[in-house]
Amino acid sequence: EVQLVESGGGLVQPGRSLKLSCAASGFTFSNYYMAWVRQAPKKGLEWVATISTSGSRTYYPDSVKGRFTISRDNAKSSLYLQMNSLKSEDTATYYCARAILKLGHFDYWGQGVMVTVSS
Amino acid sequence: NTVMTQSPTSMFISVGDRVTMNCKASQNVGTNVDWYQQKTGQSPKLLIYGASNRYTGVPDRFTGSGSGTDFTLTISNMQAEDLAVYYCLQYNYNPTFGGGTKLELK
């Protein structure tokens, strides 16, 4: 059974950093692109980052480019999101998702982890 | 950025209804559109990929159509378990989601 379990969320002050993790199981992690998608409270979905199978290529929207870094450790079947210079508008539930295609077909999602950016 | 505009933002429906919701892209995205279902308190689930392909296990009452800039998700014979927010996603460019269509009971 495919499972994605996020961790590392919490309350953080504006301007500080936080690192999210996603532990994957039930599939060959190294064969899939992986992504982070977020959802602000009572709002819609926003794609945050995607990483290639080897980790050599990463993709970001302008809203997080230069502040967020996606990475992976295929030996540990783990995905990460390093978030720096956090802003209040980064407050959201962050989902880890498996991508069948490079930038789409998110077929499995984790349960999500909440990040609150507030002083 | 490719903007995906969903309409309507909400719909009040009855069990057994035929439901149609729309998604319009600000530029041509081909058939590179997915549809996701998100029930309250749950993670999103993939329903339709490539504009018209039903994902594994999705009931055949869900149908996706469209290409270019205009896309539609239809639920024939609406069931209570289909109450949710539905999102479209284009991935022809950097992915962008629509704002969602919320289905509620009359």
PDB file of C-alpha atoms in Angstrom:
ATOM      1  CA  GLU A   1       0.000   0.000   0.000  1.00  0.00           C
ATOM      2  CA  VAL A   2       1.350   3.399  -0.982  1.00  0.00           C
ATOM      3  CA  GLN A   3       1.820   5.673   2.005  1.00  0.00           C
ATOM      4  CA  LEU A   4       3.121   9.215   2.289  1.00  0.00           C
ATOM      5  CA  VAL A   5       3.575  10.602   5.789  1.00  0.00           C
ATOM      6  CA  GLU A   6       4.542  14.226   6.311  1.00  0.00           C
ATOM      7  CA  SER A   7       6.191  15.627   9.417  1.00  0.00           C
ATOM      8  CA  GLY A   8       7.993  18.711  10.655  1.00  0.00           C
ATOM      9  CA  GLY A   9       5.195  21.256  10.688  1.00  0.00           C
ATOM     10  CA  GLY A  10       4.455  23.699  13.461  1.00  0.00           C
ATOM     11  CA  LEU A  11       4.420  27.329  14.500  1.00  0.00           C
ATOM     12  CA  VAL A  12       7.297  29.485  13.267  1.00  0.00           C
ATOM     13  CA  GLN A  13       7.975  33.195  13.345  1.00  0.00           C
ATOM     14  CA  PRO A  14       8.094  35.270  10.158  1.00  0.00           C
ATOM     15  CA  GLY A  15      11.542  35.267   8.602  1.00  0.00           C
ATOM     16  CA  ARG A  16      12.544  31.980  10.192  1.00  0.00           C
ATOM     17  CA  SER A  17      13.057  28.578   8.598  1.00  0.00           C
ATOM     18  CA  LEU A  18      11.391  25.188   8.773  1.00  0.00           C
ATOM     19  CA  LYS A  19      12.060  21.848   7.109  1.00  0.00           C
ATOM     20  CA  LEU A  20       9.293  19.422   6.216  1.00  0.00           C
ATOM     21  CA  SER A  21       9.815  15.726   5.611  1.00  0.00           C
ATOM     22  CA  CYS A  22       7.751  13.122   3.821  1.00  0.00           C
ATOM     23  CA  ALA A  23       8.371   9.417   4.391  1.00  0.00           C
ATOM     24  CA  ALA A  24       7.278   7.253   1.468  1.00  0.00           C
ATOM     25  CA  SER A  25       6.541   3.544   1.460  1.00  0.00           C
ATOM     26  CA  GLY A  26       4.770   0.929  -0.609  1.00  0.00           C
ATOM     27  CA  PHE A  27       6.365   1.840  -3.960  1.00  0.00           C
ATOM     28  CA  THR A  28       9.756   2.314  -5.582  1.00  0.00           C
ATOM     29  CA  PHE A  29      10.350   5.892  -4.505  1.00  0.00           C
ATOM     30  CA  SER A  30      13.253   6.513  -6.871  1.00  0.00           C
ATOM     31  CA  ASN A  31      11.044   5.858  -9.911  1.00  0.00           C
ATOM     32  CA  TYR A  32       8.728   8.807  -9.351  1.00  0.00           C
ATOM     33  CA  TYR A  33       8.783  12.554  -9.512  1.00  0.00           C
ATOM     34  CA  MET A  34       7.547  13.964  -6.204  1.00  0.00           C
ATOM     35  CA  ALA A  35       5.864  17.233  -5.308  1.00  0.00           C
ATOM     36  CA  TRP A  36       4.678  19.486  -2.531  1.00  0.00           C
ATOM     37  CA  VAL A  37       1.262  21.127  -2.730  1.00  0.00           C
ATOM     38  CA  ARG A  38      -0.131  23.479  -0.104  1.00  0.00           C
ATOM     39  CA  GLN A  39      -3.535  24.705   0.980  1.00  0.00           C
ATOM     40  CA  ALA A  40      -4.018  27.844   3.036  1.00  0.00           C
ATOM     41  CA  PRO A  41      -6.832  27.664   5.614  1.00  0.00           C
ATOM     42  CA  LYS A  42     -10.224  27.603   3.868  1.00  0.00           C
ATOM     43  CA  LYS A  43      -8.518  28.212   0.521  1.00  0.00           C
ATOM     44  CA  GLY A  44      -7.684  26.268  -2.623  1.00  0.00           C
ATOM     45  CA  LEU A  45      -4.689  24.218  -3.648  1.00  0.00           C
ATOM     46  CA  GLU A  46      -1.347  25.681  -4.699  1.00  0.00           C
ATOM     47  CA  TRP A  47       1.552  23.751  -6.229  1.00  0.00           C
ATOM     48  CA  VAL A  48       4.780  24.497  -4.353  1.00  0.00           C
ATOM     49  CA  ALA A  49       7.567  22.376  -5.813  1.00  0.00           C
ATOM     50  CA  THR A  50       8.440  19.298  -7.869  1.00  0.00           C
ATOM     51  CA  ILE A  51      11.617  17.243  -7.993  1.00  0.00           C
ATOM     52  CA  SER A  52      12.808  14.760 -10.587  1.00  0.00           C
ATOM     53  CA  THR A  53      13.499  11.104  -9.855  1.00  0.00           C
ATOM     54  CA  SER A  54      17.229  11.635  -9.325  1.00  0.00           C
ATOM     55  CA  GLY A  55      16.833  15.001  -7.661  1.00  0.00           C
ATOM     56  CA  SER A  56      18.820  16.759 -10.355  1.00  0.00           C
ATOM     57  CA  ARG A  57      15.919  18.900 -11.558  1.00  0.00           C
ATOM     58  CA  THR A  58      13.601  21.007  -9.449  1.00  0.00           C
ATOM     59  CA  TYR A  59      10.667  23.239 -10.317  1.00  0.00           C
ATOM     60  CA  TYR A  60       9.012  26.043  -8.344  1.00  0.00           C
ATOM     61  CA  PRO A  61       6.372  28.727  -8.797  1.00  0.00           C
ATOM     62  CA  ASP A  62       7.501  32.325  -8.468  1.00  0.00           C
ATOM     63  CA  SER A  63       5.783  32.603  -5.071  1.00  0.00           C
ATOM     64  CA  VAL A  64       8.404  30.389  -3.381  1.00  0.00           C
ATOM     65  CA  LYS A  65      11.357  30.398  -5.786  1.00  0.00           C
ATOM     66  CA  GLY A  66      14.528  31.393  -3.984  1.00  0.00           C
ATOM     67  CA  ARG A  67      13.010  30.718  -0.546  1.00  0.00           C
ATOM     68  CA  PHE A  68      11.984  27.058  -0.707  1.00  0.00           C
ATOM     69  CA  THR A  69      14.151  24.092  -1.675  1.00  0.00           C
ATOM     70  CA  ILE A  70      12.814  20.638  -2.477  1.00  0.00           C
ATOM     71  CA  SER A  71      15.147  17.672  -2.107  1.00  0.00           C
ATOM     72  CA  ARG A  72      15.006  13.920  -1.784  1.00  0.00           C
ATOM     73  CA  ASP A  73      16.971  10.986  -0.411  1.00  0.00           C
ATOM     74  CA  ASN A  74      16.151   7.941  -2.510  1.00  0.00           C
ATOM     75  CA  ALA A  75      18.057   5.640  -0.166  1.00  0.00           C
ATOM     76  CA  LYS A  76      15.711   6.681   2.637  1.00  0.00           C
ATOM     77  CA  SER A  77      12.586   7.019   0.448  1.00  0.00           C
ATOM     78  CA  SER A  78      12.197  10.500   1.805  1.00  0.00           C
ATOM     79  CA  LEU A  79      11.202  13.869   0.399  1.00  0.00           C
ATOM     80  CA  TYR A  80      12.013  17.209   1.984  1.00  0.00           C
ATOM     81  CA  LEU A  81      11.003  20.843   1.759  1.00  0.00           C
ATOM     82  CA  GLN A  82      13.346  23.417   3.241  1.00  0.00           C
ATOM     83  CA  MET A  83      11.435  26.652   3.754  1.00  0.00           C
ATOM     84  CA  ASN A  84      13.402  29.822   4.455  1.00  0.00           C
ATOM     85  CA  SER A  85      12.379  33.445   4.972  1.00  0.00           C
ATOM     86  CA  LEU A  86       8.896  32.341   5.852  1.00  0.00           C
ATOM     87  CA  LYS A  87       6.010  34.769   5.472  1.00  0.00           C
ATOM     88  CA  SER A  88       2.531  34.815   6.959  1.00  0.00           C
ATOM     89  CA  GLU A  89       1.143  33.908   3.537  1.00  0.00           C
ATOM     90  CA  ASP A  90       3.057  30.609   3.706  1.00  0.00           C
ATOM     91  CA  THR A  91       0.661  29.482   6.445  1.00  0.00           C
ATOM     92  CA  ALA A  92      -0.976  26.361   5.060  1.00  0.00           C
ATOM     93  CA  THR A  93      -1.328  22.627   5.176  1.00  0.00           C
ATOM     94  CA  TYR A  94       1.491  21.152   3.128  1.00  0.00           C
ATOM     95  CA  TYR A  95       0.884  17.923   1.246  1.00  0.00           C
ATOM     96  CA  CYS A  96       3.473  15.575  -0.165  1.00  0.00           C
ATOM     97  CA  ALA A  97       2.293  14.010  -3.429  1.00  0.00           C
ATOM     98  CA  ARG A  98       3.525  11.398  -5.869  1.00  0.00           C
ATOM     99  CA  ALA A  99       3.540  12.514  -9.501  1.00  0.00           C
ATOM    100  CA  ILE A 100       2.978  10.113 -12.373  1.00  0.00           C
ATOM    101  CA  LEU A 101       4.035  12.800 -14.820  1.00  0.00           C
ATOM    102  CA  LYS A 102       6.728  15.418 -14.355  1.00  0.00           C
ATOM    103  CA  LEU A 103       4.297  18.145 -13.366  1.00  0.00           C
ATOM    104  CA  GLY A 104       0.920  16.461 -13.070  1.00  0.00           C
ATOM    105  CA  HIS A 105      -1.122  13.385 -12.264  1.00  0.00           C
ATOM    106  CA  PHE A 106      -0.669  13.549  -8.486  1.00  0.00           C
ATOM    107  CA  ASP A 107      -1.996  10.098  -7.742  1.00  0.00           C
ATOM    108  CA  TYR A 108      -1.141   9.689  -4.059  1.00  0.00           C
ATOM    109  CA  TRP A 109      -1.178  12.347  -1.366  1.00  0.00           C
ATOM    110  CA  GLY A 110      -0.105  12.400   2.245  1.00  0.00           C
ATOM    111  CA  GLN A 111      -2.418  13.481   5.038  1.00  0.00           C
ATOM    112  CA  GLY A 112      -0.787  16.899   5.185  1.00  0.00           C
ATOM    113  CA  VAL A 113       1.141  18.833   7.811  1.00  0.00           C
ATOM    114  CA  MET A 114       0.212  22.271   9.115  1.00  0.00           C
ATOM    115  CA  VAL A 115       2.660  25.160   9.024  1.00  0.00           C
ATOM    116  CA  THR A 116       1.703  28.368  10.793  1.00  0.00           C
ATOM    117  CA  VAL A 117       3.825  31.462  10.296  1.00  0.00           C
ATOM    118  CA  SER A 118       3.044  33.983  12.996  1.00  0.00           C
ATOM    119  CA  SER A 119       4.757  36.125  15.593  1.00  0.00           C
TER     120      SER A 119
ATOM    121  CA  ASN B   1       1.256  31.960 -15.143  1.00  0.00           C
ATOM    122  CA  THR B   2      -1.662  30.063 -16.609  1.00  0.00           C
ATOM    123  CA  VAL B   3      -4.802  30.979 -14.702  1.00  0.00           C
ATOM    124  CA  MET B   4      -7.460  28.289 -14.326  1.00  0.00           C
ATOM    125  CA  THR B   5     -10.917  29.742 -13.686  1.00  0.00           C
ATOM    126  CA  GLN B   6     -13.523  27.336 -12.338  1.00  0.00           C
ATOM    127  CA  SER B   7     -17.260  27.910 -12.480  1.00  0.00           C
ATOM    128  CA  PRO B   8     -19.491  27.903 -10.656  1.00  0.00           C
ATOM    129  CA  THR B   9     -17.738  28.334  -7.300  1.00  0.00           C
ATOM    130  CA  SER B  10     -20.526  26.398  -5.593  1.00  0.00           C
ATOM    131  CA  MET B  11     -23.541  24.354  -6.555  1.00  0.00           C
ATOM    132  CA  PHE B  12     -26.510  23.134  -4.555  1.00  0.00           C
ATOM    133  CA  ILE B  13     -27.502  19.751  -5.826  1.00  0.00           C
ATOM    134  CA  SER B  14     -29.722  16.786  -5.082  1.00  0.00           C
ATOM    135  CA  VAL B  15     -28.857  13.104  -5.117  1.00  0.00           C
ATOM    136  CA  GLY B  16     -29.477  11.789  -8.599  1.00  0.00           C
ATOM    137  CA  ASP B  17     -28.762  15.092 -10.328  1.00  0.00           C
ATOM    138  CA  ARG B  18     -26.493  15.438 -13.335  1.00  0.00           C
ATOM    139  CA  VAL B  19     -23.766  17.912 -12.350  1.00  0.00           C
ATOM    140  CA  THR B  20     -21.570  19.849 -14.747  1.00  0.00           C
ATOM    141  CA  MET B  21     -18.708  22.102 -13.710  1.00  0.00           C
ATOM    142  CA  ASN B  22     -16.279  24.034 -15.835  1.00  0.00           C
ATOM    143  CA  CYS B  23     -12.668  25.066 -15.914  1.00  0.00           C
ATOM    144  CA  LYS B  24     -11.271  27.663 -18.300  1.00  0.00           C
ATOM    145  CA  ALA B  25      -7.561  28.141 -18.932  1.00  0.00           C
ATOM    146  CA  SER B  26      -6.085  31.543 -19.706  1.00  0.00           C
ATOM    147  CA  GLN B  27      -4.080  29.977 -22.527  1.00  0.00           C
ATOM    148  CA  ASN B  28      -4.007  26.756 -24.514  1.00  0.00           C
ATOM    149  CA  VAL B  29      -3.027  23.833 -22.291  1.00  0.00           C
ATOM    150  CA  GLY B  30      -3.891  21.046 -24.726  1.00  0.00           C
ATOM    151  CA  THR B  31      -5.334  18.143 -22.764  1.00  0.00           C
ATOM    152  CA  ASN B  32      -2.902  18.571 -19.883  1.00  0.00           C
ATOM    153  CA  VAL B  33      -5.574  18.889 -17.231  1.00  0.00           C
ATOM    154  CA  ASP B  34      -6.370  16.802 -14.171  1.00  0.00           C
ATOM    155  CA  TRP B  35      -9.413  16.897 -11.913  1.00  0.00           C
ATOM    156  CA  TYR B  36      -9.196  16.279  -8.163  1.00  0.00           C
ATOM    157  CA  GLN B  37     -11.833  15.670  -5.516  1.00  0.00           C
ATOM    158  CA  GLN B  38     -11.330  16.868  -1.957  1.00  0.00           C
ATOM    159  CA  LYS B  39     -13.804  15.909   0.739  1.00  0.00           C
ATOM    160  CA  THR B  40     -13.934  17.855   3.977  1.00  0.00           C
ATOM    161  CA  GLY B  41     -10.964  17.085   6.187  1.00  0.00           C
ATOM    162  CA  GLN B  42      -9.315  14.831   3.606  1.00  0.00           C
ATOM    163  CA  SER B  43      -6.458  15.046   1.135  1.00  0.00           C
ATOM    164  CA  PRO B  44      -7.269  15.565  -2.544  1.00  0.00           C
ATOM    165  CA  LYS B  45      -7.802  12.530  -4.751  1.00  0.00           C
ATOM    166  CA  LEU B  46      -7.070  12.216  -8.455  1.00  0.00           C
ATOM    167  CA  LEU B  47     -10.236  11.633 -10.480  1.00  0.00           C
ATOM    168  CA  ILE B  48      -9.418  12.458 -14.091  1.00  0.00           C
ATOM    169  CA  TYR B  49      -6.072  12.835 -15.846  1.00  0.00           C
ATOM    170  CA  GLY B  50      -5.242  14.014 -19.328  1.00  0.00           C
ATOM    171  CA  ALA B  51      -8.597  15.840 -19.448  1.00  0.00           C
ATOM    172  CA  SER B  52     -10.704  12.742 -20.073  1.00  0.00           C
ATOM    173  CA  ASN B  53      -9.090   9.643 -18.568  1.00  0.00           C
ATOM    174  CA  ARG B  54     -10.685   8.204 -15.483  1.00  0.00           C
ATOM    175  CA  TYR B  55      -8.156   7.254 -12.811  1.00  0.00           C
ATOM    176  CA  THR B  56      -8.112   3.724 -11.406  1.00  0.00           C
ATOM    177  CA  GLY B  57     -11.140   2.953  -9.290  1.00  0.00           C
ATOM    178  CA  VAL B  58     -13.053   6.128 -10.140  1.00  0.00           C
ATOM    179  CA  PRO B  59     -16.737   5.393 -10.815  1.00  0.00           C
ATOM    180  CA  ASP B  60     -17.857   5.803 -14.398  1.00  0.00           C
ATOM    181  CA  ARG B  61     -20.377   8.463 -13.392  1.00  0.00           C
ATOM    182  CA  PHE B  62     -17.397  10.851 -13.465  1.00  0.00           C
ATOM    183  CA  THR B  63     -16.529  12.096 -16.964  1.00  0.00           C
ATOM    184  CA  GLY B  64     -13.971  14.665 -18.023  1.00  0.00           C
ATOM    185  CA  SER B  65     -13.878  16.395 -21.383  1.00  0.00           C
ATOM    186  CA  GLY B  66     -12.337  19.319 -23.189  1.00  0.00           C
ATOM    187  CA  SER B  67      -9.125  20.531 -24.751  1.00  0.00           C
ATOM    188  CA  GLY B  68      -7.339  23.773 -25.383  1.00  0.00           C
ATOM    189  CA  THR B  69      -8.828  26.247 -22.931  1.00  0.00           C
ATOM    190  CA  ASP B  70     -12.208  24.790 -21.942  1.00  0.00           C
ATOM    191  CA  PHE B  71     -12.713  21.754 -19.752  1.00  0.00           C
ATOM    192  CA  THR B  72     -15.687  20.100 -18.087  1.00  0.00           C
ATOM    193  CA  LEU B  73     -16.207  17.586 -15.312  1.00  0.00           C
ATOM    194  CA  THR B  74     -19.595  15.884 -15.316  1.00  0.00           C
ATOM    195  CA  ILE B  75     -21.051  13.728 -12.588  1.00  0.00           C
ATOM    196  CA  SER B  76     -24.038  11.793 -13.803  1.00  0.00           C
ATOM    197  CA  ASN B  77     -26.426  10.501 -11.147  1.00  0.00           C
ATOM    198  CA  MET B  78     -24.858  12.443  -8.253  1.00  0.00           C
ATOM    199  CA  GLN B  79     -24.371  10.447  -5.047  1.00  0.00           C
ATOM    200  CA  ALA B  80     -24.158  11.779  -1.484  1.00  0.00           C
ATOM    201  CA  GLU B  81     -20.574  10.534  -1.278  1.00  0.00           C
ATOM    202  CA  ASP B  82     -19.684  12.888  -4.141  1.00  0.00           C
ATOM    203  CA  LEU B  83     -20.190  15.969  -1.973  1.00  0.00           C
ATOM    204  CA  ALA B  84     -16.799  17.634  -2.078  1.00  0.00           C
ATOM    205  CA  VAL B  85     -14.769  20.422  -3.610  1.00  0.00           C
ATOM    206  CA  TYR B  86     -13.496  19.702  -7.104  1.00  0.00           C
ATOM    207  CA  TYR B  87     -10.329  21.259  -8.482  1.00  0.00           C
ATOM    208  CA  CYS B  88      -8.899  21.341 -11.972  1.00  0.00           C
ATOM    209  CA  LEU B  89      -5.149  21.463 -12.515  1.00  0.00           C
ATOM    210  CA  GLN B  90      -3.219  22.314 -15.650  1.00  0.00           C
ATOM    211  CA  TYR B  91       0.286  20.935 -16.024  1.00  0.00           C
ATOM    212  CA  ASN B  92       1.101  22.065 -19.548  1.00  0.00           C
ATOM    213  CA  TYR B  93       3.151  24.796 -17.898  1.00  0.00           C
ATOM    214  CA  ASN B  94       4.147  25.119 -14.245  1.00  0.00           C
ATOM    215  CA  PRO B  95       1.115  23.593 -12.508  1.00  0.00           C
ATOM    216  CA  THR B  96      -1.761  25.809 -11.502  1.00  0.00           C
ATOM    217  CA  PHE B  97      -5.011  24.801  -9.847  1.00  0.00           C
ATOM    218  CA  GLY B  98      -8.417  26.321 -10.318  1.00  0.00           C
ATOM    219  CA  GLY B  99     -10.172  27.869  -7.351  1.00  0.00           C
ATOM    220  CA  GLY B 100     -12.508  24.929  -6.910  1.00  0.00           C
ATOM    221  CA  THR B 101     -16.200  24.122  -7.233  1.00  0.00           C
ATOM    222  CA  LYS B 102     -17.970  23.136  -4.031  1.00  0.00           C
ATOM    223  CA  LEU B 103     -20.923  20.768  -4.228  1.00  0.00           C
ATOM    224  CA  GLU B 104     -23.488  21.098  -1.440  1.00  0.00           C
ATOM    225  CA  LEU B 105     -26.860  19.478  -0.821  1.00  0.00           C
ATOM    226  CA  LYS B 106     -30.016  21.458  -1.472  1.00  0.00           C
TER     227      LYS B 106
END
